[in-house]
Amino acid sequence: MEQLALVQGDDAEAWAADAVLTIVGRPQRRVEGAAKVTGRARYTHDIRLPGTLHARILRSPHPRARVRHVDASRALALAGVRGVLHRFNTPKTAFRGEETIFREEVRFVGDEVAAVAADTEAIAEAALSLIVVDYEVLPHVVDLEEAIDAASPRIDEKGNVLDADRYERGDVRKEFAAADVVVEGTYRTSTQLHNSLETHGAVAVWDGDQLTVYESTQHVFGVREGLRNALHLPLANIRVLCDHMGGGFGSKGGIGKYTIVAALFAREIGAPVRCVLDRHEENVAAGNRSATLQRVRAAGKDGRITAIAHESWSNVGQARWVADPTGPTKGLYDVPNVLAHAHRVLTNTGSLAAFRAPGYVEGTFALESAIDELADGMGVDPLALRRRHAGSQVDPVSKMRYSLKRLVDCYDIGAEEIGWSRRARGGLRGSAPGLRRGLGMASQLWSGGGTPPAYATVHLNPDGTAVVRIGTQDIGTGTRTVIAQVCAEELGIDVRGVRVEIGDTDAPYAPISAGSLTVASITPAVRLAAKDAREQLLDVASGVLEVGRAELRVEGGAVVSRGARTPIAKVFEDLENYTVIGKGSRMPNPDDIVLKTFGAHFAEVEVDPATGMVVVERVVAVHDVGRIVDPLTARSQVEGGVIQALGFALSEERVVDKPTGRVLTSGLETYKVPTVRDVPRIVVRFVDVPDTVANNVGAKGLGEPPIIPAAAAVANAVANGLGVRIRHLPLTPRRVLDALAAAS
Amino acid sequence: MPTVRPSGPGAVDVELDVNGIRTPLHVAPHTTLLDALREDVGLLGAKKVCDEGTCGACTLLVDGRAVYACMTLAVACAGRSVETVEGLARDGELHPVQEAFIAHDAFQCGFCTPGQIMSVVALLRATPSPSADEVMRAVSGNLCRCGAYPNIVEAALAAARKGKERP
């Protein structure tokens, strides 16, 4: 589909690879650092408005049931209860393609049935147990593979397996027939829960017909749009705010039902209403990474990969989209014959939400495991086999050229750092008798080129400080800091003189902070706004100083001409409150070039065949994401992505009880996110070559890339060390032992 | 229909020493220290992430020892010294652990940070020159979903090296 992008003005020339930059590319202290270490940073959970009421949600105890009747009279009689909402008294409020937030047929344990507003959270909680719901219990299915089975209860009249998305290039069937070696494997990944430490939640308050919502979100404008659709308000009447937020990892892309609950109660009762999920609600009803079943066939001939066929089934709950695991199979390697086929499978479990590189994490595990299996079958080093298909500068899907691709450089850097030449077929001896050691690697493909629209303003104050306003949000990645850097660099002032105002729909529009979009979408707009401000400043300075404009430049907070430095404050001194307001907008991406990010992870593991324990000792993470704006926060981003991937690879798994549909791992005691003890040595490297074709800053995104290949690299290292392939994540001791038993 | 009221004994008076300030409270006996601080005192640094002692985001010090505030009753802290992240900076100057967390980028979203910092502060008071292993033991009860762990360990060791930990 053609996209129309309306922009104003001209772009700035990209900073060249050899441009001398003094702030961009240098490590910075996070601009919000002091607020976060002192406890001063305010999150949605911390919003305290006078007279706030508290809302709690009644959730279905059944995986599937029809709500026949709700009796809230006893709840309403409880002192301190201010209102109850349920499907028989709630106005239609559109939510993600459904007409109402309370379904007639609840579809999973945890589905919203009713909500209570009360003076305190404890009273609201107590009132939930006083609501009497008459359920007609219906047959259910929660397991992915059972749901695929035609004998299982059908959740949707069209069946449980939907939306088959198919892609083909070349002739896979012919190549499989002609191949020297064909490998085939069935791979499984488990449902991963985001577990952002700040749970989903919102505080809503009305002032007449003006609605203000504080929400822990990755997209304030997305929340605004969701509220407009639900409540039919003009955009000017909605303001959404998110100052700091405690993690999202993809799950906080728009409004939740809690947002609508808070807004409806707040309007009805005339008081601010806070609706915040607890940890267990978060883990049943706020999204997840789909469990997948994947079949990959790969063929090799004459030392090359000739064909790959990849079919996938993803447990989406009731979602209307699927995080396609076959993306890497289509685009990562220059392989002439590819067949990809993705299915969406409905179950009576909580729906998926985007989770950091949705689909790509799961798909890369299956694809990269299969590539290693093929290399083994062909008797080729797996890295050597990948090299033969990684150098192409043309995207195999669109057939267009990449703006910049340094994947082979990533291989060189990573192989050197991990000591790939030590790798041996059948693995290495471990550090103690009986232990096995292995090396593995995997590649990463993701977008990350950013997109319009995004707009920014830069106010240059009379004292030479500046305020940047842009409606983006800092989800913890350091967005405020890179904005300040780019603004200060372009404007020619100290980075500490820049204040960054974000997380507010009254600021200029910026896209969702997800999908590695942020840096490449917003910093080019910030740069143009700062450039506009600088040019206006020079116009004024030329008049004030009576020096030709062409002879002036801004440097270190001063207007500099030959031999003279005039601080910006001095230039403005006699102009009273003269304020320069620069504005900038993100220019469109080139339309005949493909923007992607690349990388490779190398892992060294030690496995104990007696206990099944896998210990990851070292991960080398190398990424090609264009210019690194802040090496300090970039390294943090990669370490964090690797650690989250290790959870996915080794310990994280949502367990659902099949007879009752209940999530048994909804707390952090049973659901195992990595702790400090689980962290290996992580070596981070960047190719760090600016992508001057992509945008005027030369940077691309880095949120997704570091979570994509680590699990696959670990799985390949385990297979190398043990000589046995485990095709089911996470690689728990049980699965390792079972695989060893099956192999012997 | 008769009005239903929550059962249980009523609120009681209790006085805590919070960051050196005598703080009288009127709370129900089952009120956690975390809720008392967040809802009654207005100290919002300690975070409620799990409310069941599984994440460490509400870690603070009671009589100098790191505890989970969600697992501690406010009434049990009567007359005891409670230290929160808000009490660390003095005269506008950050505590060395806070300073090291910024310098080493030991956080991303920052939601676990107050708890991590309090765990490290407790460690350094008892063990001024800890090994990396001791640091890891001290923060092993503090989850960080962003995965700032390597930098948290670095920050703690750097703060210890500076040796400026105040009693």
Tab-separated table of C-alpha atoms in Angstrom, chain A residues 438-669:
chain	number	residue	atom	x	y	z
A	438	GLY	CA	29.553	-25.706	23.187
A	439	LEU	CA	29.709	-22.693	20.913
A	440	GLY	CA	26.826	-21.449	18.837
A	441	MET	CA	25.795	-18.407	16.913
A	442	ALA	CA	22.801	-16.928	15.144
A	443	SER	CA	22.047	-13.899	12.990
A	444	GLN	CA	19.653	-11.021	13.452
A	445	LEU	CA	17.419	-9.204	10.982
A	446	TRP	CA	14.988	-6.445	11.918
A	447	SER	CA	13.703	-3.181	10.488
A	448	GLY	CA	14.625	-0.171	12.612
A	449	GLY	CA	14.765	2.511	9.909
A	450	GLY	CA	12.092	4.655	11.525
A	451	THR	CA	9.230	6.451	9.873
A	452	PRO	CA	7.425	9.748	9.484
A	453	PRO	CA	5.378	11.416	10.797
A	454	ALA	CA	7.197	12.861	13.784
A	455	TYR	CA	7.478	16.513	14.692
A	456	ALA	CA	9.473	18.496	17.193
A	457	THR	CA	9.840	22.067	18.340
A	458	VAL	CA	12.889	23.660	19.897
A	459	HIS	CA	12.421	26.815	21.946
A	460	LEU	CA	15.675	28.693	22.339
A	461	ASN	CA	15.328	30.772	25.470
A	462	PRO	CA	16.785	34.278	25.907
A	463	ASP	CA	19.515	32.845	28.168
A	464	GLY	CA	20.707	30.353	25.580
A	465	THR	CA	19.054	27.264	27.062
A	466	ALA	CA	16.565	25.285	25.034
A	467	VAL	CA	13.397	23.267	25.479
A	468	VAL	CA	12.603	20.433	23.053
A	469	ARG	CA	8.998	19.327	22.847
A	470	ILE	CA	8.028	16.116	21.117
A	471	GLY	CA	5.213	13.716	21.909
A	472	THR	CA	7.379	10.634	22.188
A	473	GLN	CA	7.902	8.677	25.391
A	474	ASP	CA	10.932	7.281	27.198
A	475	ILE	CA	10.184	3.643	27.954
A	476	GLY	CA	13.535	3.289	29.674
A	477	THR	CA	15.775	3.221	26.644
A	478	GLY	CA	17.183	6.714	27.170
A	479	THR	CA	15.048	8.588	24.650
A	480	ARG	CA	15.246	11.852	26.593
A	481	THR	CA	19.017	11.670	26.501
A	482	VAL	CA	19.399	11.093	22.759
A	483	ILE	CA	16.938	13.934	22.082
A	484	ALA	CA	19.025	16.270	24.225
A	485	GLN	CA	22.206	15.133	22.489
A	486	VAL	CA	20.942	15.672	18.955
A	487	CYS	CA	19.405	19.022	19.855
A	488	ALA	CA	22.550	20.268	21.606
A	489	GLU	CA	24.814	19.035	18.820
A	490	GLU	CA	22.847	20.751	16.074
A	491	LEU	CA	22.112	23.910	18.018
A	492	GLY	CA	25.653	24.321	19.281
A	493	ILE	CA	24.849	24.495	22.990
A	494	ASP	CA	25.706	22.436	26.084
A	495	VAL	CA	23.692	19.226	26.405
A	496	ARG	CA	22.905	20.179	29.998
A	497	GLY	CA	21.230	23.321	28.692
A	498	VAL	CA	18.527	21.300	26.927
A	499	ARG	CA	15.309	20.368	28.677
A	500	VAL	CA	13.305	17.602	27.050
A	501	GLU	CA	9.512	17.613	27.283
A	502	ILE	CA	7.914	14.362	26.167
A	503	GLY	CA	5.048	12.036	27.045
A	504	ASP	CA	2.253	14.514	26.330
A	505	THR	CA	-0.274	14.571	23.490
A	506	ASP	CA	-0.272	18.364	23.660
A	507	ALA	CA	3.275	18.189	22.244
A	508	PRO	CA	3.925	17.589	18.525
A	509	TYR	CA	3.127	14.073	17.291
A	510	ALA	CA	5.636	11.237	17.517
A	511	PRO	CA	5.170	7.558	16.774
A	512	ILE	CA	4.876	4.652	19.170
A	513	SER	CA	8.024	3.805	21.122
A	514	ALA	CA	8.161	0.255	19.812
A	515	GLY	CA	9.616	-1.802	17.020
A	516	SER	CA	12.981	-0.024	17.258
A	517	LEU	CA	11.263	2.982	15.680
A	518	THR	CA	12.101	5.722	18.114
A	519	VAL	CA	15.620	6.956	17.460
A	520	ALA	CA	15.380	6.835	13.675
A	521	SER	CA	11.933	8.447	13.669
A	522	ILE	CA	12.328	11.259	16.133
A	523	THR	CA	15.961	12.352	16.186
A	524	PRO	CA	15.912	13.507	12.540
A	525	ALA	CA	12.910	15.727	13.394
A	526	VAL	CA	14.629	17.035	16.522
A	527	ARG	CA	17.715	17.807	14.490
A	528	LEU	CA	15.696	19.795	11.940
A	529	ALA	CA	13.914	21.722	14.694
A	530	ALA	CA	17.270	22.571	16.265
A	531	LYS	CA	18.656	23.563	12.870
A	532	ASP	CA	15.666	25.837	12.287
A	533	ALA	CA	16.251	27.435	15.695
A	534	ARG	CA	19.955	27.856	14.972
A	535	GLU	CA	19.272	29.542	11.635
A	536	GLN	CA	16.801	31.940	13.203
A	537	LEU	CA	19.324	32.707	15.903
A	538	LEU	CA	21.950	33.494	13.272
A	539	ASP	CA	19.507	35.810	11.465
A	540	VAL	CA	19.001	37.752	14.677
A	541	ALA	CA	22.689	37.665	15.584
A	542	SER	CA	23.649	38.997	12.188
A	543	GLY	CA	21.480	42.079	12.816
A	544	VAL	CA	22.486	42.535	16.451
A	545	LEU	CA	26.208	42.070	15.852
A	546	GLU	CA	26.179	43.741	12.450
A	547	VAL	CA	28.161	40.889	10.965
A	548	GLY	CA	27.303	39.107	7.735
A	549	ARG	CA	25.252	36.018	8.460
A	550	ALA	CA	27.527	33.806	6.392
A	551	GLU	CA	30.410	34.581	8.738
A	552	LEU	CA	28.546	33.405	11.845
A	553	ARG	CA	28.189	30.033	13.454
A	554	VAL	CA	27.034	28.741	16.852
A	555	GLU	CA	29.498	26.883	19.023
A	556	GLY	CA	29.569	26.076	22.718
A	557	GLY	CA	26.585	28.305	23.490
A	558	ALA	CA	28.015	31.337	21.704
A	559	VAL	CA	27.681	32.974	18.318
A	560	VAL	CA	31.120	32.896	16.811
A	561	SER	CA	32.504	35.042	14.045
A	562	ARG	CA	36.072	35.609	13.068
A	563	GLY	CA	37.853	36.293	16.302
A	564	ALA	CA	34.771	37.045	18.401
A	565	ARG	CA	32.493	34.961	20.618
A	566	THR	CA	29.189	36.373	21.786
A	567	PRO	CA	27.211	34.202	24.208
A	568	ILE	CA	23.669	33.553	23.009
A	569	ALA	CA	22.328	35.311	26.119
A	570	LYS	CA	24.263	38.413	25.109
A	571	VAL	CA	22.833	38.334	21.585
A	572	PHE	CA	19.329	38.315	23.008
A	573	GLU	CA	20.094	40.729	25.841
A	574	ASP	CA	18.398	43.793	24.455
A	575	LEU	CA	15.573	41.926	22.787
A	576	GLU	CA	13.531	41.472	25.962
A	577	ASN	CA	11.874	38.042	25.880
A	578	TYR	CA	12.620	37.292	22.290
A	579	THR	CA	12.236	33.542	21.837
A	580	VAL	CA	13.295	31.535	18.862
A	581	ILE	CA	10.927	28.692	18.031
A	582	GLY	CA	12.346	26.134	15.662
A	583	LYS	CA	10.281	23.352	14.227
A	584	GLY	CA	11.168	20.208	12.394
A	585	SER	CA	9.455	17.204	10.897
A	586	ARG	CA	10.668	13.739	10.018
A	587	MET	CA	11.246	13.461	6.275
A	588	PRO	CA	10.080	10.397	4.350
A	589	ASN	CA	12.365	7.419	3.934
A	590	PRO	CA	13.852	6.897	0.481
A	591	ASP	CA	11.320	4.883	-1.509
A	592	ASP	CA	13.700	2.732	-3.538
A	593	ILE	CA	15.941	1.592	-0.701
A	594	VAL	CA	15.341	-0.906	2.118
A	595	LEU	CA	16.291	0.064	5.686
A	596	LYS	CA	17.186	-2.841	7.956
A	597	THR	CA	19.337	-3.618	10.966
A	598	PHE	CA	21.601	-6.629	11.230
A	599	GLY	CA	23.581	-8.423	13.877
A	600	ALA	CA	24.960	-11.676	15.165
A	601	HIS	CA	25.189	-13.240	18.592
A	602	PHE	CA	27.751	-15.816	19.635
A	603	ALA	CA	27.228	-17.898	22.777
A	604	GLU	CA	29.421	-20.180	24.835
A	605	VAL	CA	27.620	-22.568	27.160
A	606	GLU	CA	28.386	-25.342	29.572
A	607	VAL	CA	25.878	-28.141	30.058
A	608	ASP	CA	25.737	-30.792	32.738
A	609	PRO	CA	24.313	-33.950	31.131
A	610	ALA	CA	23.663	-35.396	34.589
A	611	THR	CA	21.357	-32.599	35.738
A	612	GLY	CA	20.311	-31.008	32.472
A	613	MET	CA	21.475	-27.589	33.691
A	614	VAL	CA	22.550	-25.154	30.993
A	615	VAL	CA	24.896	-22.369	32.053
A	616	VAL	CA	25.490	-19.602	29.544
A	617	GLU	CA	28.991	-18.357	30.182
A	618	ARG	CA	29.433	-15.701	27.563
A	619	VAL	CA	27.438	-13.945	24.894
A	620	VAL	CA	29.086	-11.772	22.285
A	621	ALA	CA	26.522	-9.455	20.736
A	622	VAL	CA	27.448	-7.557	17.590
A	623	HIS	CA	25.026	-5.176	15.900
A	624	ASP	CA	24.920	-3.097	12.753
A	625	VAL	CA	22.420	-0.345	13.510
A	626	GLY	CA	24.017	2.707	11.925
A	627	ARG	CA	25.392	5.525	14.060
A	628	ILE	CA	25.499	4.930	17.806
A	629	VAL	CA	24.131	8.125	19.345
A	630	ASP	CA	25.026	7.242	22.943
A	631	PRO	CA	27.458	4.346	23.423
A	632	LEU	CA	26.552	4.035	27.122
A	633	THR	CA	22.788	3.630	26.753
A	634	ALA	CA	23.276	1.587	23.572
A	635	ARG	CA	25.367	-0.937	25.471
A	636	SER	CA	22.730	-1.082	28.204
A	637	GLN	CA	20.076	-1.731	25.593
A	638	VAL	CA	21.981	-4.668	24.154
A	639	GLU	CA	22.750	-6.197	27.556
A	640	GLY	CA	19.092	-5.920	28.514
A	641	GLY	CA	17.942	-7.513	25.272
A	642	VAL	CA	20.339	-10.407	25.680
A	643	ILE	CA	19.197	-10.990	29.272
A	644	GLN	CA	15.522	-10.983	28.270
A	645	ALA	CA	16.361	-13.422	25.492
A	646	LEU	CA	18.122	-15.695	27.972
A	647	GLY	CA	14.945	-15.814	30.033
A	648	PHE	CA	13.076	-16.872	26.910
A	649	ALA	CA	15.767	-19.430	26.119
A	650	LEU	CA	16.203	-21.000	29.533
A	651	SER	CA	13.544	-20.305	32.133
A	652	GLU	CA	10.474	-18.312	31.115
A	653	GLU	CA	7.321	-20.233	30.354
A	654	ARG	CA	3.666	-19.509	31.007
A	655	VAL	CA	2.040	-22.699	32.241
A	656	VAL	CA	-1.721	-23.024	31.799
A	657	ASP	CA	-3.725	-25.751	33.503
A	658	LYS	CA	-5.655	-27.442	30.719
A	659	PRO	CA	-8.794	-28.526	32.645
A	660	THR	CA	-9.377	-25.149	34.329
A	661	GLY	CA	-7.654	-22.765	31.912
A	662	ARG	CA	-5.847	-21.077	34.779
A	663	VAL	CA	-2.380	-19.600	34.421
A	664	LEU	CA	-0.281	-21.357	37.046
A	665	THR	CA	2.672	-19.017	36.633
A	666	SER	CA	1.030	-15.624	37.087
A	667	GLY	CA	3.375	-14.565	39.896
A	668	LEU	CA	7.079	-13.864	39.915
A	669	GLU	CA	7.662	-16.768	42.292
